[in-house]
Coordinates of C-alpha atoms in Angstrom, one line a residue:
X8 CA 44.1 -34.7 -173.8
X9 CA 43.4 -37.1 -176.6
X10 CA 40.0 -38.6 -177.3
X11 CA 41.3 -42.0 -176.2
X12 CA 42.5 -40.6 -172.8
X13 CA 39.2 -38.8 -172.3
X14 CA 37.3 -42.0 -173.1
X15 CA 39.5 -43.9 -170.6
X16 CA 38.8 -41.3 -167.9
X17 CA 35.1 -41.5 -168.5
X18 CA 35.1 -45.2 -168.3
X19 CA 37.1 -45.1 -165.1
X20 CA 34.6 -42.8 -163.5
X21 CA 31.7 -44.9 -164.7
X22 CA 33.2 -48.2 -163.5
X23 CA 31.1 -49.9 -161.0
X24 CA 32.4 -51.6 -157.8
X25 CA 32.4 -55.3 -158.3
X26 CA 33.1 -56.3 -154.7
X27 CA 30.2 -54.1 -153.5
X28 CA 27.9 -55.6 -156.1
X29 CA 28.9 -59.1 -155.1
X30 CA 28.3 -58.2 -151.4
X31 CA 24.9 -56.7 -152.3
X32 CA 23.8 -60.0 -153.9
X33 CA 24.4 -61.6 -150.4
X34 CA 22.1 -59.1 -148.8
X35 CA 19.3 -61.7 -148.2
X36 CA 21.8 -64.1 -146.6
X37 CA 23.0 -61.4 -144.3
X38 CA 19.4 -60.6 -143.4
X39 CA 18.9 -64.3 -142.5
X40 CA 22.1 -64.2 -140.3
X41 CA 20.7 -61.1 -138.6
X42 CA 17.4 -62.8 -137.9
X43 CA 19.1 -65.9 -136.5
X44 CA 21.3 -63.7 -134.4
X45 CA 18.2 -62.1 -133.0
X46 CA 16.8 -65.4 -132.0
X47 CA 20.1 -66.6 -130.6
X48 CA 20.6 -63.5 -128.5
X49 CA 17.1 -63.6 -127.0
X50 CA 17.6 -67.3 -126.2
X51 CA 20.8 -66.4 -124.4
X52 CA 18.7 -65.1 -121.6
X53 CA 17.4 -68.6 -121.0
X54 CA 20.1 -69.5 -118.5
X55 CA 19.6 -66.3 -116.5
X56 CA 15.9 -66.8 -116.3
X57 CA 16.3 -70.4 -115.4
X58 CA 18.5 -69.5 -112.5
X59 CA 16.2 -66.7 -111.4
X60 CA 13.2 -69.1 -111.3
X61 CA 15.2 -71.9 -109.6
X62 CA 16.4 -69.6 -106.8
X63 CA 13.2 -67.6 -106.4
X64 CA 10.5 -70.3 -107.0
X65 CA 11.8 -73.8 -106.9
X66 CA 14.1 -73.6 -103.9
X67 CA 11.6 -71.8 -101.6
X68 CA 8.7 -74.1 -102.7
X69 CA 10.7 -77.3 -102.9
X70 CA 8.6 -78.2 -106.0
X71 CA 10.1 -81.0 -107.9
X72 CA 7.5 -81.0 -110.8
X73 CA 8.3 -77.3 -111.3
X74 CA 12.0 -78.0 -111.5
X75 CA 11.5 -80.8 -114.0
X76 CA 9.2 -78.7 -116.2
X77 CA 11.6 -75.7 -116.1
X78 CA 14.5 -78.0 -117.0
X79 CA 12.7 -79.5 -119.9
X80 CA 11.8 -76.1 -121.3
X81 CA 15.3 -74.9 -120.9
X82 CA 16.8 -77.9 -122.7
X83 CA 14.4 -77.3 -125.6
X84 CA 15.4 -73.6 -125.8
X85 CA 19.1 -74.5 -125.6
X86 CA 18.6 -76.9 -128.5
X87 CA 16.9 -74.3 -130.6
X88 CA 19.6 -71.8 -129.7
X89 CA 22.3 -74.2 -130.8
X90 CA 20.5 -75.0 -134.0
X91 CA 20.1 -71.3 -134.9
X92 CA 23.7 -70.6 -134.0
X93 CA 24.9 -73.4 -136.3
X94 CA 22.7 -72.2 -139.1
X95 CA 24.0 -68.6 -139.0
X96 CA 27.6 -69.9 -139.0
X97 CA 26.8 -72.1 -142.0
X98 CA 25.2 -69.2 -143.8
X99 CA 28.3 -67.0 -143.2
X100 CA 30.4 -69.8 -144.7
X101 CA 28.1 -69.9 -147.7
X102 CA 28.4 -66.2 -148.1
X103 CA 32.2 -66.5 -148.0
X104 CA 32.1 -69.2 -150.8
X105 CA 29.6 -67.1 -152.9
X106 CA 31.9 -64.0 -152.7
X107 CA 34.9 -66.1 -153.6
X108 CA 33.0 -67.5 -156.6
X109 CA 31.9 -64.1 -157.7
X110 CA 35.2 -62.4 -157.3
X111 CA 37.7 -65.1 -158.1
X112 CA 37.4 -64.6 -161.9
X113 CA 37.8 -60.8 -161.7
X114 CA 40.7 -61.2 -159.3
X115 CA 42.5 -63.6 -161.7
X116 CA 41.8 -61.2 -164.6
X117 CA 43.2 -58.3 -162.5
X118 CA 46.3 -60.3 -161.6
X119 CA 46.9 -61.1 -165.3
X120 CA 46.3 -57.5 -166.4
X121 CA 48.3 -55.8 -163.6
X122 CA 51.7 -56.1 -165.3
X123 CA 50.3 -54.6 -168.5
X124 CA 49.0 -51.5 -166.8
X125 CA 51.8 -50.6 -164.3
X126 CA 55.3 -51.5 -163.6
X127 CA 55.4 -55.1 -162.6
X128 CA 56.7 -55.3 -159.0
X129 CA 55.5 -58.9 -158.6
X130 CA 52.8 -58.0 -156.1
X131 CA 49.9 -58.9 -158.3
X132 CA 49.2 -62.1 -156.3
X133 CA 48.3 -59.9 -153.3
X134 CA 44.8 -59.7 -154.6
X135 CA 44.4 -63.5 -154.5
X136 CA 45.7 -63.4 -150.9
X137 CA 43.2 -60.6 -150.1
X138 CA 40.3 -62.7 -151.4
X139 CA 41.5 -65.6 -149.2
X140 CA 41.7 -63.3 -146.2
X141 CA 38.1 -62.0 -146.7
X142 CA 36.8 -65.5 -147.2
X143 CA 38.6 -66.8 -144.1
X144 CA 37.3 -64.0 -141.9
X145 CA 33.7 -64.5 -143.1
X146 CA 33.9 -68.2 -142.4
X147 CA 35.2 -67.7 -138.8
X148 CA 33.7 -66.4 -135.6
X149 CA 34.5 -62.8 -136.1
X150 CA 31.4 -61.8 -138.0
X151 CA 29.1 -63.4 -135.3
X152 CA 30.6 -60.9 -132.8
X153 CA 29.6 -58.1 -135.1
X154 CA 26.0 -59.4 -135.3
X155 CA 25.8 -59.9 -131.5
X156 CA 27.1 -56.4 -130.6
X157 CA 23.9 -54.6 -131.5
X158 CA 22.0 -56.8 -128.9
X159 CA 24.0 -55.5 -125.9
X160 CA 21.1 -53.0 -125.1
X161 CA 18.8 -56.0 -124.6
X162 CA 21.1 -57.3 -121.8
X163 CA 21.5 -53.9 -120.3
X164 CA 17.7 -53.5 -120.3
X165 CA 17.3 -56.9 -118.6
X166 CA 19.8 -55.8 -115.9
X167 CA 18.0 -52.5 -115.3
X168 CA 14.8 -54.6 -114.9
X169 CA 16.5 -56.6 -112.2
X170 CA 17.8 -53.4 -110.5
X171 CA 19.1 -50.0 -111.7
X172 CA 22.3 -50.4 -109.7
X173 CA 23.0 -53.7 -111.6
X174 CA 22.3 -51.9 -114.9
X175 CA 24.6 -49.0 -114.3
X176 CA 27.4 -51.4 -113.2
X177 CA 27.0 -53.2 -116.5
X178 CA 27.0 -49.9 -118.4
X179 CA 30.3 -48.9 -116.8
X180 CA 31.9 -52.2 -117.6
X181 CA 30.6 -52.1 -121.2
X182 CA 32.0 -48.6 -121.7
X183 CA 35.4 -49.7 -120.5
X184 CA 35.4 -52.6 -122.9
X185 CA 34.2 -50.5 -125.8
X186 CA 37.0 -48.0 -125.1
X187 CA 39.4 -50.9 -125.1
X188 CA 38.1 -52.0 -128.5
X189 CA 38.7 -48.5 -129.9
X190 CA 42.2 -48.6 -128.5
X191 CA 42.7 -52.0 -130.1
X192 CA 41.6 -50.5 -133.5
X193 CA 44.0 -47.6 -133.1
X194 CA 47.0 -49.6 -132.0
X195 CA 46.7 -52.5 -134.4
X196 CA 45.8 -50.8 -137.7
X197 CA 49.3 -49.8 -138.7
X198 CA 51.1 -53.1 -137.6
X199 CA 48.5 -55.2 -139.5
X200 CA 49.0 -53.1 -142.6
X201 CA 52.8 -53.3 -142.3
X202 CA 52.6 -57.0 -141.8
X203 CA 50.6 -57.5 -145.0
X204 CA 53.0 -55.3 -147.0
X205 CA 56.1 -57.1 -145.6
X206 CA 54.5 -60.5 -146.2
X207 CA 53.8 -59.5 -149.9
X208 CA 57.4 -58.4 -150.3
X209 CA 58.8 -61.6 -148.9
X210 CA 56.5 -63.6 -151.2
X211 CA 57.7 -61.6 -154.2
X212 CA 61.3 -62.3 -153.4
X213 CA 60.7 -66.0 -152.8
X214 CA 58.8 -66.3 -156.1
X215 CA 61.6 -64.6 -158.0
X216 CA 64.2 -67.0 -156.5
X217 CA 62.0 -70.0 -157.4
X218 CA 61.5 -68.7 -160.9
X219 CA 65.2 -68.3 -161.4
X220 CA 66.3 -71.5 -159.6
X221 CA 68.6 -72.5 -162.5
X222 CA 70.5 -69.2 -162.3
X223 CA 70.7 -69.4 -158.5
X224 CA 72.1 -72.9 -158.7
X225 CA 74.5 -72.4 -161.6
X226 CA 76.0 -69.1 -160.2
X227 CA 76.3 -70.3 -156.6
X228 CA 73.8 -67.6 -155.4
X229 CA 71.9 -69.8 -153.0
X230 CA 73.5 -68.4 -149.8
X231 CA 73.1 -64.7 -150.8
X232 CA 69.4 -65.4 -151.7
X233 CA 68.9 -67.2 -148.5
X234 CA 70.4 -64.3 -146.6
X235 CA 68.0 -61.9 -148.4
X236 CA 65.1 -64.1 -147.7
X237 CA 66.0 -64.4 -144.0
X238 CA 66.4 -60.6 -143.8
X239 CA 63.0 -60.1 -145.3
X240 CA 61.5 -62.9 -143.2
X241 CA 63.0 -61.3 -140.0
X242 CA 61.3 -58.0 -140.8
X243 CA 58.0 -59.7 -141.6
X244 CA 58.1 -61.8 -138.4
X245 CA 59.0 -58.7 -136.3
X246 CA 56.0 -56.7 -137.7
X247 CA 53.8 -59.8 -137.3
X248 CA 54.9 -60.3 -133.7
X249 CA 54.3 -56.6 -132.8
X250 CA 50.8 -56.8 -134.1
X251 CA 50.2 -60.1 -132.2
X252 CA 51.6 -58.6 -129.0
X253 CA 49.4 -55.6 -129.2
X254 CA 46.3 -57.6 -130.0
X255 CA 47.1 -60.4 -127.5
X256 CA 47.8 -57.9 -124.7
X257 CA 44.6 -56.0 -125.2
X258 CA 42.7 -59.2 -125.5
X259 CA 44.1 -60.4 -122.2
X260 CA 43.2 -57.1 -120.6
X261 CA 39.7 -57.3 -121.9
X262 CA 39.3 -60.8 -120.4
X263 CA 40.5 -59.6 -117.0
X264 CA 38.1 -56.6 -117.2
X265 CA 35.3 -59.0 -118.0
X266 CA 36.1 -61.2 -115.1
X267 CA 36.3 -58.2 -112.8
X268 CA 33.0 -57.0 -114.0
X269 CA 31.3 -60.3 -113.4
X270 CA 32.7 -60.3 -109.8
X271 CA 31.5 -56.7 -109.5
X272 CA 28.0 -57.7 -110.6
X273 CA 28.0 -60.5 -108.0
X274 CA 29.3 -58.0 -105.4
X275 CA 26.6 -55.5 -106.2
X276 CA 24.0 -58.2 -106.2
X277 CA 25.1 -59.5 -102.9
X278 CA 24.9 -56.0 -101.4
X279 CA 21.4 -55.7 -102.8
X280 CA 20.4 -59.1 -101.2
X281 CA 21.9 -58.1 -97.9
X282 CA 20.1 -54.8 -98.0
X283 CA 16.9 -56.6 -98.8
X284 CA 16.6 -54.9 -102.2
X285 CA 16.9 -58.0 -104.4
X286 CA 16.6 -61.8 -104.2
X287 CA 19.5 -64.3 -104.5
X288 CA 18.2 -65.3 -107.9
X289 CA 18.6 -61.7 -109.1
X290 CA 22.2 -61.7 -107.9
X291 CA 23.1 -64.9 -109.9
X292 CA 21.0 -64.0 -113.0
X293 CA 22.6 -60.5 -113.3
X294 CA 26.1 -62.1 -113.2
X295 CA 25.2 -64.4 -116.1
X296 CA 23.5 -61.6 -118.1
X297 CA 26.6 -59.5 -117.7
X298 CA 28.9 -62.3 -118.9
X299 CA 26.7 -62.7 -122.0
X300 CA 26.5 -59.0 -122.7
X301 CA 30.2 -58.5 -122.7
X302 CA 31.2 -61.8 -124.5
X303 CA 30.7 -60.2 -128.0
X304 CA 33.0 -57.3 -127.1
X305 CA 35.7 -59.7 -125.9
X306 CA 35.3 -61.8 -129.1
X307 CA 35.5 -58.7 -131.2
X308 CA 38.8 -57.7 -129.5
X309 CA 40.2 -61.2 -130.0
X310 CA 39.1 -61.1 -133.7
X311 CA 40.3 -57.6 -134.3
X312 CA 43.5 -58.5 -136.2
X313 CA 41.6 -60.7 -138.7
X314 CA 38.9 -58.1 -138.9
X315 CA 41.5 -55.3 -139.8
X316 CA 43.2 -57.6 -142.2
X317 CA 39.9 -58.5 -143.9
X318 CA 38.9 -54.8 -144.0
X319 CA 42.2 -53.7 -145.6
X320 CA 42.0 -56.6 -148.1
X321 CA 38.4 -55.7 -149.0
X322 CA 39.5 -52.1 -149.5
X323 CA 42.3 -53.2 -151.9
X324 CA 39.8 -55.5 -153.7
X325 CA 37.4 -52.6 -154.2
X326 CA 40.1 -50.4 -155.5
X327 CA 41.5 -53.0 -157.9
X328 CA 38.3 -54.5 -159.3
X329 CA 36.0 -52.5 -161.5
X330 CA 33.5 -53.7 -163.9
X331 CA 35.1 -53.1 -167.3
X332 CA 32.6 -55.3 -169.1
X333 CA 30.5 -52.2 -169.8
X334 CA 27.9 -52.2 -172.5
X335 CA 29.6 -52.2 -175.9
X336 CA 28.3 -51.2 -179.2
X337 CA 28.1 -53.8 -182.0
X338 CA 31.7 -55.0 -182.6
X339 CA 33.2 -54.5 -186.1
X340 CA 33.5 -57.5 -188.4
X341 CA 36.7 -59.5 -188.3
X342 CA 39.6 -57.5 -189.7
X343 CA 40.9 -58.6 -193.1
X344 CA 42.2 -55.6 -195.0
X345 CA 44.7 -53.2 -193.4
X346 CA 46.9 -52.3 -190.4
X347 CA 47.5 -48.6 -190.0
X348 CA 49.3 -46.5 -187.4
X349 CA 49.2 -42.7 -187.2
X350 CA 51.5 -40.7 -184.9
X351 CA 51.5 -43.5 -182.4
X352 CA 53.3 -43.2 -179.0
X353 CA 53.8 -46.2 -176.7
X354 CA 55.2 -46.5 -173.2
X355 CA 55.9 -49.5 -171.0
X356 CA 53.6 -49.6 -167.9
X357 CA 54.7 -46.9 -165.4
X358 CA 57.4 -45.5 -167.6
X359 CA 57.9 -42.7 -170.1
X360 CA 57.1 -43.1 -173.8
X361 CA 59.7 -45.3 -175.6
X362 CA 58.1 -45.2 -179.1
X363 CA 57.1 -41.8 -180.5
X364 CA 55.3 -40.6 -183.7
X365 CA 55.2 -43.9 -185.5
X366 CA 53.2 -43.9 -188.7
X367 CA 52.9 -46.5 -191.4
X368 CA 50.3 -48.8 -193.1
X369 CA 50.4 -52.4 -194.2
X370 CA 47.8 -54.0 -196.4
X371 CA 46.7 -57.6 -196.4
X372 CA 49.1 -60.0 -198.0
X373 CA 52.2 -58.2 -197.0
X374 CA 54.9 -59.0 -194.4
X375 CA 56.7 -56.1 -192.6
X376 CA 60.1 -56.6 -191.0
X377 CA 61.1 -54.2 -188.2
X378 CA 64.8 -53.6 -187.7
X379 CA 66.9 -51.4 -185.6
X380 CA 69.6 -51.4 -182.9
X381 CA 68.9 -52.6 -179.4
X382 CA 66.6 -50.4 -177.3
X383 CA 65.2 -48.7 -180.4
X384 CA 61.6 -49.6 -179.4
X385 CA 61.0 -52.6 -181.7
X386 CA 59.5 -54.9 -179.0
X387 CA 57.6 -52.0 -177.5
X388 CA 55.9 -51.4 -180.8
X389 CA 55.2 -55.1 -181.3
X390 CA 53.4 -55.2 -177.9
X391 CA 51.3 -52.2 -178.9
X392 CA 50.4 -53.9 -182.2
X393 CA 48.8 -56.8 -180.4
X394 CA 47.1 -54.7 -177.7
X395 CA 49.4 -55.7 -174.8
X396 CA 50.5 -52.2 -174.1
X397 CA 48.1 -49.3 -174.7
X398 CA 48.7 -46.5 -177.2
X399 CA 49.3 -43.2 -175.4
X400 CA 48.8 -41.0 -178.3
X401 CA 47.8 -41.4 -181.9
X402 CA 45.7 -44.1 -183.6
X403 CA 46.4 -47.9 -184.2
X404 CA 43.7 -49.4 -186.3
X405 CA 42.7 -52.6 -188.0
X406 CA 40.4 -52.0 -191.0
X407 CA 39.7 -48.5 -189.5
X408 CA 38.7 -49.8 -186.1
X409 CA 40.8 -49.4 -182.9
X410 CA 41.6 -52.6 -181.0
X411 CA 39.4 -51.8 -178.1
X412 CA 36.3 -51.9 -180.3
X413 CA 36.5 -55.7 -180.3
X414 CA 35.8 -57.9 -177.2
X415 CA 39.0 -59.4 -175.9
X416 CA 38.2 -62.9 -177.1
X417 CA 37.4 -61.7 -180.6
X418 CA 40.5 -59.5 -180.8
X419 CA 42.6 -62.3 -179.6
X420 CA 41.3 -64.6 -182.3
X421 CA 42.3 -62.1 -185.0
X422 CA 45.9 -61.8 -183.6
X423 CA 48.8 -64.1 -183.4
X424 CA 51.8 -63.2 -181.2
X425 CA 55.2 -64.8 -180.6
X426 CA 56.9 -62.8 -177.9
X427 CA 60.7 -62.4 -177.6
X428 CA 60.7 -64.4 -174.4
X429 CA 58.7 -67.5 -175.2
X430 CA 56.4 -68.6 -172.4
X431 CA 54.5 -71.9 -172.5
X432 CA 52.2 -73.3 -169.9
X433 CA 52.1 -76.6 -168.1
X434 CA 49.9 -78.9 -170.2
X435 CA 50.1 -80.8 -173.5
X436 CA 51.6 -79.5 -176.7
X437 CA 48.1 -79.6 -178.3
X438 CA 46.6 -77.5 -175.4
X439 CA 49.3 -74.9 -175.7
X440 CA 48.9 -74.6 -179.5
X441 CA 45.1 -74.3 -179.1
X442 CA 45.6 -71.6 -176.5
X443 CA 43.9 -73.9 -173.9
X444 CA 40.5 -73.4 -175.7
X445 CA 38.3 -76.3 -174.4
X446 CA 36.4 -76.3 -177.7
X447 CA 39.4 -76.4 -180.0
X448 CA 39.0 -78.6 -183.0
X449 CA 41.7 -81.2 -183.7
X450 CA 41.9 -80.1 -187.3
X451 CA 42.7 -76.5 -186.3
X452 CA 45.5 -77.7 -184.0
X453 CA 47.1 -79.8 -186.7
X454 CA 46.7 -77.0 -189.3
X455 CA 48.5 -74.6 -187.0
X456 CA 51.3 -77.1 -186.4
X457 CA 51.8 -77.7 -190.1
X458 CA 51.6 -73.9 -190.8
X459 CA 54.5 -73.4 -188.4
X460 CA 56.5 -76.3 -189.8
X461 CA 56.4 -78.0 -186.4
X462 CA 54.2 -81.0 -187.2
X463 CA 57.0 -83.5 -187.8
X464 CA 59.0 -82.1 -184.8
X465 CA 56.0 -82.6 -182.6
X466 CA 55.4 -86.2 -183.8
X467 CA 59.0 -87.0 -182.7
X468 CA 58.2 -86.1 -179.1
X469 CA 57.5 -88.9 -176.6
X470 CA 53.7 -88.7 -176.8
X471 CA 53.3 -86.5 -179.9
X472 CA 50.7 -83.8 -179.4
X473 CA 49.8 -85.3 -176.0
X474 CA 53.3 -84.7 -174.6
X475 CA 53.2 -82.7 -171.4
X476 CA 55.7 -79.9 -171.6
X477 CA 55.9 -79.0 -167.9
X478 CA 56.0 -75.5 -166.4
X479 CA 57.4 -73.0 -168.9
X480 CA 57.9 -75.8 -171.4
X481 CA 60.8 -77.1 -169.3
X482 CA 60.8 -80.5 -171.1
X483 CA 61.4 -78.9 -174.5
X484 CA 64.5 -77.3 -176.0
X485 CA 64.6 -73.6 -176.8
X486 CA 64.1 -74.2 -180.5
X487 CA 61.2 -76.6 -179.8
X488 CA 59.5 -74.1 -177.5
X489 CA 59.8 -71.4 -180.1
X490 CA 58.3 -73.6 -182.8
X491 CA 55.4 -74.6 -180.6
X492 CA 54.9 -71.0 -179.7
X493 CA 54.9 -70.1 -183.4
X494 CA 52.2 -72.7 -184.0
X495 CA 50.2 -71.2 -181.1
X496 CA 50.5 -67.8 -182.8
X497 CA 49.2 -69.2 -186.1
X498 CA 46.3 -71.1 -184.5
X499 CA 43.0 -70.2 -186.0
X500 CA 44.6 -68.3 -189.0
X501 CA 44.7 -64.9 -187.4
X502 CA 44.7 -61.8 -189.6
X503 CA 47.6 -60.1 -187.9
X504 CA 50.6 -62.2 -186.7
X505 CA 53.4 -60.4 -184.8
X506 CA 56.6 -62.3 -184.3
X507 CA 59.3 -60.8 -182.0
X508 CA 62.7 -62.3 -182.7
X509 CA 61.1 -65.5 -184.0
X510 CA 64.4 -67.2 -185.0
X511 CA 66.5 -66.5 -181.9
X512 CA 66.6 -70.2 -180.9
X513 CA 66.0 -71.8 -184.3
X514 CA 68.4 -73.9 -186.4
X515 CA 68.5 -73.8 -190.2
X516 CA 65.5 -76.2 -190.5
X517 CA 63.6 -74.0 -188.1
X518 CA 64.4 -70.8 -189.9
X519 CA 63.2 -72.4 -193.2
X520 CA 59.9 -73.4 -191.5
X521 CA 59.6 -69.8 -190.1
X522 CA 60.0 -68.2 -193.6
X523 CA 57.5 -70.7 -195.0
X524 CA 55.0 -69.8 -192.3
X525 CA 55.4 -66.1 -193.1
X526 CA 54.8 -66.8 -196.8
X527 CA 51.7 -68.8 -195.8
X528 CA 50.4 -65.8 -193.8
X529 CA 50.8 -63.6 -196.9
X530 CA 49.3 -66.2 -199.2
X531 CA 46.1 -66.5 -197.2
X532 CA 45.7 -62.7 -197.0
X533 CA 47.0 -62.0 -193.6
X534 CA 49.6 -59.5 -192.3
X535 CA 52.9 -60.6 -190.7
X536 CA 55.1 -58.3 -188.7
X537 CA 58.5 -59.6 -187.9
X538 CA 60.9 -58.0 -185.4
X539 CA 64.4 -59.2 -186.2
X540 CA 68.1 -58.7 -185.6
X541 CA 69.2 -61.6 -187.9
X542 CA 68.6 -60.9 -191.6
X543 CA 67.5 -64.4 -192.3
X544 CA 64.2 -63.7 -190.5
X545 CA 63.3 -61.1 -193.1
X546 CA 63.7 -63.4 -196.2
X547 CA 59.9 -63.6 -196.6
X548 CA 59.2 -60.0 -195.9
X549 CA 58.5 -57.5 -198.6
X550 CA 58.4 -54.3 -196.4
X551 CA 60.9 -53.1 -193.8
X552 CA 60.5 -50.5 -191.0
X553 CA 63.8 -49.2 -189.6
X554 CA 63.7 -47.7 -186.1
X555 CA 66.2 -45.8 -184.0
X556 CA 65.7 -44.2 -180.6
X557 CA 62.0 -45.0 -180.7
X558 CA 61.2 -43.3 -184.0
X559 CA 60.8 -44.4 -187.6
X560 CA 64.0 -43.9 -189.7
X561 CA 62.7 -45.4 -192.9
X562 CA 59.8 -47.4 -194.2
X563 CA 59.1 -49.0 -197.6
X564 CA 60.1 -51.9 -199.8
X565 CA 62.7 -54.1 -198.2
X566 CA 65.6 -53.7 -200.7
X567 CA 65.2 -49.9 -200.7
X568 CA 65.1 -49.5 -196.9
X569 CA 68.0 -51.9 -196.3
X570 CA 70.1 -50.1 -198.9
X571 CA 69.4 -46.7 -197.2
X572 CA 70.0 -48.2 -193.8
X573 CA 73.3 -49.7 -194.7
X574 CA 74.4 -46.5 -196.5
X575 CA 73.5 -44.5 -193.4
X576 CA 75.5 -46.9 -191.2
X577 CA 78.5 -46.6 -193.6
X578 CA 78.3 -42.9 -193.5
X579 CA 78.3 -42.9 -189.7
X580 CA 81.3 -45.2 -189.7
X581 CA 83.2 -42.8 -192.0
X582 CA 82.4 -39.8 -189.9
X583 CA 83.5 -41.6 -186.8
X584 CA 86.8 -42.6 -188.4
X585 CA 87.5 -39.2 -190.0
X586 CA 90.8 -37.4 -189.0
X587 CA 90.4 -35.1 -186.0
X588 CA 92.3 -32.3 -187.6
X589 CA 92.8 -31.1 -191.2
X590 CA 95.8 -32.7 -192.8
X591 CA 96.1 -35.4 -190.3
X592 CA 95.9 -38.9 -191.7
X593 CA 93.1 -40.9 -190.1
X594 CA 92.9 -44.7 -189.6
X595 CA 92.3 -46.9 -192.5
X596 CA 88.7 -47.1 -193.6
X597 CA 87.1 -50.4 -192.7
X598 CA 85.7 -52.7 -195.3
X599 CA 81.9 -52.8 -195.1
X600 CA 80.4 -56.1 -196.0
X601 CA 76.7 -55.9 -197.1
X602 CA 74.8 -59.1 -196.6
X603 CA 72.0 -59.5 -199.1
X604 CA 68.7 -60.3 -197.6
X605 CA 65.9 -62.1 -199.5

């Protein structure tokens, strides 16, 4: 195992649990909810005691002052109970908001990093839905049932004080409902998990269809896509309905059992009154106490689906979110001298290595062109150079330091990147060039636009630099998007600028601006790396790296490498066209045209 892999494993083991830490910060608020729940549950006995006093004291004595005094006291206690109940609900809502505020940033970061660490299945947004599920549960009535359940012994004790038979009747009913709760847990866990997974798959398919709406419309794929969505939707609804049926049926059964238990308490109380073992007030009070004792269990059963969904969401959040902002040593100074790779291997997330044993070095003031056939690993290497995909083996260094030695924001400021598939964000042209930095200086935006040769082009837009480009830059042409993205790559004069197929959508004017930009990078002491199929993109490069099948075939001065590459290509063509048997005339040798680059 390499030192990098060992370091990564140690960091993973040492990573702390961000959701648990966020929850721990709410410990005082939960303690307050527990204290308010204690007061609320004690005051829940108010109605039972009032009935007991009315039946056993007021009615036999016909004392109106006593009735008025008891009623006033009861109204005051009910007001306090309502206040405390509202307060604990508000505190739970504040806890939900606090957790959302603490975790929303890490959740967004995890969503953005997920495609860079594993094969992108489009389910990264599930974490956002998980956070919404947890927040919704905490803001609802479900948590209050969990805080009320520990107070069931208080009501059992009160019933035992009234009469042991009443207490044992309540115990039997409580055991039945607790057993029903456990059955609910067992029967609904799997359907709820399947419903969440099915819902995520349907959301992924819908987002893919929306993202490719132009292709769907142009190729007449609307009906097939609708059929796929309906099929996924039918599966999701079936699983959702099964979970709802189980939870609803068990909830109805719990309600019936609670009604039966209340009637049983009345029946036992009536028998005790007839036998002269209790007063009528005891009979009524015990029924009310039983109703209150079993209410949290019934509420817990009704809230079991949201509780299971929140618990599974919390588990996924804990698994996905770790504190990677560990203490760092002092970061190196900004790179300004050299890019070097030694025996580097790179793989796309969740796949085998595509680039193997790449070694080369480029000093400041040079531009490197990377050439090779399709699927030779050029774009994979480009992603590794900017830190998008990690290095599996070997070392990739800037001025002798690996990329992970710099904080992300510092490393990002040293690097410019123009990907093969240009992606811009909904906002103004200036915001996109400035990488949405709120503190960006206007002079830096203008300098980046001029360095990319896009300044005049941007001025010709409807609102110049203030033009809103829409999602994905939909209001711009392909060439305009590429030139704005080039200006974004050059913003802040980064030391290393990696351009992947930067001229794929450019006209002659745009290619001239691109070559001028590469010369500008070299002139200010930066390094440019250009991945290209079209030779015109290499005009400003002085070094070339030729790749094939994920490995370096040649590296050195441009003219020398291109000459070797073309000679090797001609030799392969000759061997392919050679006669199959001695003495047999082969096909005519094709004329090889060598296009001069530079």
